[in-house]
Amino acid sequence: MGVLWRLEIGNVLTAAERAKRITSAQLAACREILVLARSHGLTTHDASYLELASLDKPLVKAARRAGVKTLP
């Protein structure tokens, strides 16, 4: 059942892209978030926050000044 579920989720995402409900960039971002979640042991929600925070340059600078290690 796990394999079928993953295929169905993939089908929903690609169908949404074809129907112009999401862009190819948004579809790619879904994959990037999954990679972040998996590699850092996070939920996909937390991985999406991590990705968003890494795009916030002032937040990244503040974190580094506070001694927080950040991703490159």
PDB file of N, CA and C in Angstrom:
ATOM      1  N   MET A   1       0.817  -1.194   0.000  1.00  0.00           N
ATOM      2  CA  MET A   1       0.000   0.000   0.000  1.00  0.00           C
ATOM      3  C   MET A   1       0.864   1.262   0.000  1.00  0.00           C
ATOM      4  N   GLY A   2       2.048   1.235   0.620  1.00  0.00           N
ATOM      5  CA  GLY A   2       2.906   2.401   0.673  1.00  0.00           C
ATOM      6  C   GLY A   2       3.334   2.877  -0.700  1.00  0.00           C
ATOM      7  N   VAL A   3       3.679   1.935  -1.591  1.00  0.00           N
ATOM      8  CA  VAL A   3       4.110   2.303  -2.936  1.00  0.00           C
ATOM      9  C   VAL A   3       2.956   2.949  -3.700  1.00  0.00           C
ATOM     10  N   LEU A   4       1.790   2.387  -3.588  1.00  0.00           N
ATOM     11  CA  LEU A   4       0.625   2.930  -4.284  1.00  0.00           C
ATOM     12  C   LEU A   4       0.319   4.348  -3.790  1.00  0.00           C
ATOM     13  N   TRP A   5       0.417   4.549  -2.491  1.00  0.00           N
ATOM     14  CA  TRP A   5       0.158   5.876  -1.927  1.00  0.00           C
ATOM     15  C   TRP A   5       1.126   6.904  -2.501  1.00  0.00           C
ATOM     16  N   ARG A   6       2.429   6.560  -2.571  1.00  0.00           N
ATOM     17  CA  ARG A   6       3.415   7.489  -3.128  1.00  0.00           C
ATOM     18  C   ARG A   6       3.116   7.788  -4.593  1.00  0.00           C
ATOM     19  N   LEU A   7       2.706   6.788  -5.343  1.00  0.00           N
ATOM     20  CA  LEU A   7       2.361   7.006  -6.746  1.00  0.00           C
ATOM     21  C   LEU A   7       1.147   7.926  -6.879  1.00  0.00           C
ATOM     22  N   GLU A   8       0.177   7.741  -6.004  1.00  0.00           N
ATOM     23  CA  GLU A   8      -1.018   8.584  -6.050  1.00  0.00           C
ATOM     24  C   GLU A   8      -0.690  10.038  -5.717  1.00  0.00           C
ATOM     25  N   ILE A   9       0.164  10.254  -4.716  1.00  0.00           N
ATOM     26  CA  ILE A   9       0.574  11.619  -4.369  1.00  0.00           C
ATOM     27  C   ILE A   9       1.303  12.254  -5.552  1.00  0.00           C
ATOM     28  N   GLY A  10       2.204  11.497  -6.174  1.00  0.00           N
ATOM     29  CA  GLY A  10       2.902  11.991  -7.358  1.00  0.00           C
ATOM     30  C   GLY A  10       1.942  12.336  -8.479  1.00  0.00           C
ATOM     31  N   ASN A  11       0.929  11.501  -8.657  1.00  0.00           N
ATOM     32  CA  ASN A  11      -0.069  11.750  -9.695  1.00  0.00           C
ATOM     33  C   ASN A  11      -0.858  13.023  -9.411  1.00  0.00           C
ATOM     34  N   VAL A  12      -1.230  13.237  -8.172  1.00  0.00           N
ATOM     35  CA  VAL A  12      -1.965  14.453  -7.790  1.00  0.00           C
ATOM     36  C   VAL A  12      -1.119  15.689  -8.099  1.00  0.00           C
ATOM     37  N   LEU A  13       0.168  15.641  -7.742  1.00  0.00           N
ATOM     38  CA  LEU A  13       1.038  16.798  -7.970  1.00  0.00           C
ATOM     39  C   LEU A  13       1.254  17.065  -9.456  1.00  0.00           C
ATOM     40  N   THR A  14       1.502  16.025 -10.236  1.00  0.00           N
ATOM     41  CA  THR A  14       1.723  16.252 -11.667  1.00  0.00           C
ATOM     42  C   THR A  14       0.434  16.680 -12.363  1.00  0.00           C
ATOM     43  N   ALA A  15      -0.708  16.155 -11.911  1.00  0.00           N
ATOM     44  CA  ALA A  15      -1.989  16.584 -12.486  1.00  0.00           C
ATOM     45  C   ALA A  15      -2.251  18.057 -12.150  1.00  0.00           C
ATOM     46  N   ALA A  16      -1.900  18.473 -10.938  1.00  0.00           N
ATOM     47  CA  ALA A  16      -2.072  19.875 -10.554  1.00  0.00           C
ATOM     48  C   ALA A  16      -1.188  20.780 -11.411  1.00  0.00           C
ATOM     49  N   GLU A  17       0.009  20.307 -11.718  1.00  0.00           N
ATOM     50  CA  GLU A  17       0.894  21.097 -12.580  1.00  0.00           C
ATOM     51  C   GLU A  17       0.319  21.205 -13.996  1.00  0.00           C
ATOM     52  N   ARG A  18      -0.148  20.108 -14.527  1.00  0.00           N
ATOM     53  CA  ARG A  18      -0.726  20.133 -15.879  1.00  0.00           C
ATOM     54  C   ARG A  18      -1.947  21.036 -15.955  1.00  0.00           C
ATOM     55  N   ALA A  19      -2.723  21.070 -14.870  1.00  0.00           N
ATOM     56  CA  ALA A  19      -3.934  21.896 -14.829  1.00  0.00           C
ATOM     57  C   ALA A  19      -3.621  23.346 -14.446  1.00  0.00           C
ATOM     58  N   LYS A  20      -2.337  23.656 -14.299  1.00  0.00           N
ATOM     59  CA  LYS A  20      -1.887  25.016 -13.971  1.00  0.00           C
ATOM     60  C   LYS A  20      -2.332  25.476 -12.577  1.00  0.00           C
ATOM     61  N   ARG A  21      -2.590  24.511 -11.670  1.00  0.00           N
ATOM     62  CA  ARG A  21      -2.914  24.869 -10.288  1.00  0.00           C
ATOM     63  C   ARG A  21      -1.641  25.094  -9.481  1.00  0.00           C
ATOM     64  N   ILE A  22      -0.541  24.469  -9.911  1.00  0.00           N
ATOM     65  CA  ILE A  22       0.775  24.731  -9.334  1.00  0.00           C
ATOM     66  C   ILE A  22       1.766  24.860 -10.484  1.00  0.00           C
ATOM     67  N   THR A  23       2.872  25.526 -10.220  1.00  0.00           N
ATOM     68  CA  THR A  23       3.892  25.702 -11.247  1.00  0.00           C
ATOM     69  C   THR A  23       4.932  24.595 -11.140  1.00  0.00           C
ATOM     70  N   SER A  24       5.756  24.491 -12.156  1.00  0.00           N
ATOM     71  CA  SER A  24       6.829  23.498 -12.103  1.00  0.00           C
ATOM     72  C   SER A  24       7.800  23.831 -10.975  1.00  0.00           C
ATOM     73  N   ALA A  25       7.978  25.119 -10.678  1.00  0.00           N
ATOM     74  CA  ALA A  25       8.839  25.521  -9.565  1.00  0.00           C
ATOM     75  C   ALA A  25       8.242  25.061  -8.227  1.00  0.00           C
ATOM     76  N   GLN A  26       6.936  25.163  -8.084  1.00  0.00           N
ATOM     77  CA  GLN A  26       6.293  24.702  -6.850  1.00  0.00           C
ATOM     78  C   GLN A  26       6.404  23.186  -6.718  1.00  0.00           C
ATOM     79  N   LEU A  27       6.277  22.492  -7.823  1.00  0.00           N
ATOM     80  CA  LEU A  27       6.425  21.039  -7.800  1.00  0.00           C
ATOM     81  C   LEU A  27       7.852  20.659  -7.402  1.00  0.00           C
ATOM     82  N   ALA A  28       8.828  21.360  -7.953  1.00  0.00           N
ATOM     83  CA  ALA A  28      10.225  21.103  -7.596  1.00  0.00           C
ATOM     84  C   ALA A  28      10.466  21.414  -6.124  1.00  0.00           C
ATOM     85  N   ALA A  29       9.844  22.461  -5.608  1.00  0.00           N
ATOM     86  CA  ALA A  29      10.007  22.830  -4.201  1.00  0.00           C
ATOM     87  C   ALA A  29       9.487  21.722  -3.287  1.00  0.00           C
ATOM     88  N   CYS A  30       8.428  21.048  -3.697  1.00  0.00           N
ATOM     89  CA  CYS A  30       7.910  19.918  -2.912  1.00  0.00           C
ATOM     90  C   CYS A  30       8.985  18.857  -2.764  1.00  0.00           C
ATOM     91  N   ARG A  31       9.681  18.570  -3.846  1.00  0.00           N
ATOM     92  CA  ARG A  31      10.749  17.564  -3.795  1.00  0.00           C
ATOM     93  C   ARG A  31      11.886  18.036  -2.901  1.00  0.00           C
ATOM     94  N   GLU A  32      12.234  19.328  -2.999  1.00  0.00           N
ATOM     95  CA  GLU A  32      13.316  19.855  -2.162  1.00  0.00           C
ATOM     96  C   GLU A  32      12.957  19.771  -0.682  1.00  0.00           C
ATOM     97  N   ILE A  33      11.715  20.054  -0.353  1.00  0.00           N
ATOM     98  CA  ILE A  33      11.284  19.979   1.039  1.00  0.00           C
ATOM     99  C   ILE A  33      11.351  18.541   1.537  1.00  0.00           C
ATOM    100  N   LEU A  34      10.974  17.601   0.704  1.00  0.00           N
ATOM    101  CA  LEU A  34      11.073  16.192   1.100  1.00  0.00           C
ATOM    102  C   LEU A  34      12.519  15.792   1.364  1.00  0.00           C
ATOM    103  N   VAL A  35      13.434  16.263   0.536  1.00  0.00           N
ATOM    104  CA  VAL A  35      14.855  15.972   0.734  1.00  0.00           C
ATOM    105  C   VAL A  35      15.339  16.577   2.047  1.00  0.00           C
ATOM    106  N   LEU A  36      14.979  17.835   2.319  1.00  0.00           N
ATOM    107  CA  LEU A  36      15.354  18.474   3.585  1.00  0.00           C
ATOM    108  C   LEU A  36      14.793  17.710   4.783  1.00  0.00           C
ATOM    109  N   ALA A  37      13.538  17.354   4.715  1.00  0.00           N
ATOM    110  CA  ALA A  37      12.901  16.633   5.821  1.00  0.00           C
ATOM    111  C   ALA A  37      13.621  15.317   6.092  1.00  0.00           C
ATOM    112  N   ARG A  38      13.886  14.603   5.038  1.00  0.00           N
ATOM    113  CA  ARG A  38      14.525  13.293   5.184  1.00  0.00           C
ATOM    114  C   ARG A  38      15.951  13.416   5.704  1.00  0.00           C
ATOM    115  N   SER A  39      16.720  14.339   5.142  1.00  0.00           N
ATOM    116  CA  SER A  39      18.134  14.426   5.508  1.00  0.00           C
ATOM    117  C   SER A  39      18.355  14.993   6.905  1.00  0.00           C
ATOM    118  N   HIS A  40      17.378  15.756   7.432  1.00  0.00           N
ATOM    119  CA  HIS A  40      17.538  16.360   8.751  1.00  0.00           C
ATOM    120  C   HIS A  40      16.581  15.788   9.793  1.00  0.00           C
ATOM    121  N   GLY A  41      15.849  14.751   9.434  1.00  0.00           N
ATOM    122  CA  GLY A  41      14.938  14.119  10.380  1.00  0.00           C
ATOM    123  C   GLY A  41      13.797  15.021  10.823  1.00  0.00           C
ATOM    124  N   LEU A  42      13.296  15.835   9.885  1.00  0.00           N
ATOM    125  CA  LEU A  42      12.231  16.793  10.186  1.00  0.00           C
ATOM    126  C   LEU A  42      10.907  16.341   9.592  1.00  0.00           C
ATOM    127  N   THR A  43       9.832  16.939  10.074  1.00  0.00           N
ATOM    128  CA  THR A  43       8.552  16.785   9.385  1.00  0.00           C
ATOM    129  C   THR A  43       8.602  17.665   8.133  1.00  0.00           C
ATOM    130  N   THR A  44       7.724  17.433   7.206  1.00  0.00           N
ATOM    131  CA  THR A  44       7.692  18.288   6.021  1.00  0.00           C
ATOM    132  C   THR A  44       7.303  19.717   6.389  1.00  0.00           C
ATOM    133  N   HIS A  45       6.483  19.873   7.431  1.00  0.00           N
ATOM    134  CA  HIS A  45       6.140  21.229   7.889  1.00  0.00           C
ATOM    135  C   HIS A  45       7.391  21.956   8.359  1.00  0.00           C
ATOM    136  N   ASP A  46       8.180  21.292   9.217  1.00  0.00           N
ATOM    137  CA  ASP A  46       9.396  21.917   9.729  1.00  0.00           C
ATOM    138  C   ASP A  46      10.413  22.159   8.612  1.00  0.00           C
ATOM    139  N   ALA A  47      10.494  21.235   7.674  1.00  0.00           N
ATOM    140  CA  ALA A  47      11.414  21.411   6.548  1.00  0.00           C
ATOM    141  C   ALA A  47      11.007  22.608   5.698  1.00  0.00           C
ATOM    142  N   SER A  48       9.720  22.844   5.557  1.00  0.00           N
ATOM    143  CA  SER A  48       9.280  24.009   4.779  1.00  0.00           C
ATOM    144  C   SER A  48       9.644  25.300   5.506  1.00  0.00           C
ATOM    145  N   TYR A  49       9.553  25.298   6.846  1.00  0.00           N
ATOM    146  CA  TYR A  49       9.990  26.469   7.619  1.00  0.00           C
ATOM    147  C   TYR A  49      11.489  26.687   7.458  1.00  0.00           C
ATOM    148  N   LEU A  50      12.250  25.586   7.482  1.00  0.00           N
ATOM    149  CA  LEU A  50      13.693  25.672   7.297  1.00  0.00           C
ATOM    150  C   LEU A  50      14.026  26.281   5.940  1.00  0.00           C
ATOM    151  N   GLU A  51      13.341  25.814   4.911  1.00  0.00           N
ATOM    152  CA  GLU A  51      13.592  26.345   3.572  1.00  0.00           C
ATOM    153  C   GLU A  51      13.239  27.830   3.510  1.00  0.00           C
ATOM    154  N   LEU A  52      12.091  28.207   4.054  1.00  0.00           N
ATOM    155  CA  LEU A  52      11.687  29.614   4.038  1.00  0.00           C
ATOM    156  C   LEU A  52      12.658  30.483   4.826  1.00  0.00           C
ATOM    157  N   ALA A  53      13.076  29.998   5.980  1.00  0.00           N
ATOM    158  CA  ALA A  53      14.007  30.772   6.802  1.00  0.00           C
ATOM    159  C   ALA A  53      15.334  30.956   6.093  1.00  0.00           C
ATOM    160  N   SER A  54      15.757  29.943   5.334  1.00  0.00           N
ATOM    161  CA  SER A  54      17.041  30.050   4.643  1.00  0.00           C
ATOM    162  C   SER A  54      16.980  31.063   3.504  1.00  0.00           C
ATOM    163  N   LEU A  55      15.779  31.426   3.058  1.00  0.00           N
ATOM    164  CA  LEU A  55      15.622  32.424   2.009  1.00  0.00           C
ATOM    165  C   LEU A  55      15.528  33.839   2.575  1.00  0.00           C
ATOM    166  N   ASP A  56      15.365  33.938   3.882  1.00  0.00           N
ATOM    167  CA  ASP A  56      15.245  35.232   4.556  1.00  0.00           C
ATOM    168  C   ASP A  56      16.645  35.680   4.977  1.00  0.00           C
ATOM    169  N   LYS A  57      17.291  36.465   4.128  1.00  0.00           N
ATOM    170  CA  LYS A  57      18.693  36.848   4.348  1.00  0.00           C
ATOM    171  C   LYS A  57      18.928  37.548   5.687  1.00  0.00           C
ATOM    172  N   PRO A  58      18.078  38.510   6.101  1.00  0.00           N
ATOM    173  CA  PRO A  58      18.303  39.119   7.416  1.00  0.00           C
ATOM    174  C   PRO A  58      18.209  38.106   8.560  1.00  0.00           C
ATOM    175  N   LEU A  59      17.296  37.135   8.441  1.00  0.00           N
ATOM    176  CA  LEU A  59      17.167  36.110   9.474  1.00  0.00           C
ATOM    177  C   LEU A  59      18.408  35.228   9.521  1.00  0.00           C
ATOM    178  N   VAL A  60      18.943  34.866   8.364  1.00  0.00           N
ATOM    179  CA  VAL A  60      20.162  34.051   8.308  1.00  0.00           C
ATOM    180  C   VAL A  60      21.325  34.808   8.942  1.00  0.00           C
ATOM    181  N   LYS A  61      21.456  36.084   8.618  1.00  0.00           N
ATOM    182  CA  LYS A  61      22.537  36.894   9.205  1.00  0.00           C
ATOM    183  C   LYS A  61      22.391  36.980  10.721  1.00  0.00           C
ATOM    184  N   ALA A  62      21.174  37.192  11.197  1.00  0.00           N
ATOM    185  CA  ALA A  62      20.937  37.279  12.640  1.00  0.00           C
ATOM    186  C   ALA A  62      21.262  35.954  13.321  1.00  0.00           C
ATOM    187  N   ALA A  63      20.885  34.859  12.693  1.00  0.00           N
ATOM    188  CA  ALA A  63      21.178  33.546  13.264  1.00  0.00           C
ATOM    189  C   ALA A  63      22.686  33.329  13.368  1.00  0.00           C
ATOM    190  N   ARG A  64      23.420  33.706  12.344  1.00  0.00           N
ATOM    191  CA  ARG A  64      24.875  33.554  12.369  1.00  0.00           C
ATOM    192  C   ARG A  64      25.499  34.426  13.448  1.00  0.00           C
ATOM    193  N   ARG A  65      24.993  35.652  13.588  1.00  0.00           N
ATOM    194  CA  ARG A  65      25.506  36.542  14.646  1.00  0.00           C
ATOM    195  C   ARG A  65      25.230  35.969  16.033  1.00  0.00           C
ATOM    196  N   ALA A  66      24.143  35.233  16.150  1.00  0.00           N
ATOM    197  CA  ALA A  66      23.774  34.622  17.432  1.00  0.00           C
ATOM    198  C   ALA A  66      24.514  33.307  17.665  1.00  0.00           C
ATOM    199  N   GLY A  67      25.358  32.912  16.701  1.00  0.00           N
ATOM    200  CA  GLY A  67      26.128  31.684  16.859  1.00  0.00           C
ATOM    201  C   GLY A  67      25.424  30.423  16.390  1.00  0.00           C
ATOM    202  N   VAL A  68      24.319  30.605  15.681  1.00  0.00           N
ATOM    203  CA  VAL A  68      23.579  29.455  15.161  1.00  0.00           C
ATOM    204  C   VAL A  68      24.217  29.024  13.850  1.00  0.00           C
ATOM    205  N   LYS A  69      24.536  27.747  13.740  1.00  0.00           N
ATOM    206  CA  LYS A  69      25.080  27.244  12.482  1.00  0.00           C
ATOM    207  C   LYS A  69      23.962  27.203  11.457  1.00  0.00           C
ATOM    208  N   THR A  70      24.256  27.652  10.256  1.00  0.00           N
ATOM    209  CA  THR A  70      23.246  27.675   9.198  1.00  0.00           C
ATOM    210  C   THR A  70      23.712  26.824   8.030  1.00  0.00           C
ATOM    211  N   LEU A  71      22.762  26.442   7.213  1.00  0.00           N
ATOM    212  CA  LEU A  71      23.075  25.688   6.016  1.00  0.00           C
ATOM    213  C   LEU A  71      23.669  26.615   4.983  1.00  0.00           C
ATOM    214  N   PRO A  72      24.567  26.086   4.125  1.00  0.00           N
ATOM    215  CA  PRO A  72      25.154  26.962   3.091  1.00  0.00           C
ATOM    216  C   PRO A  72      24.125  27.453   2.094  1.00  0.00           C
TER     217      PRO A  72
END
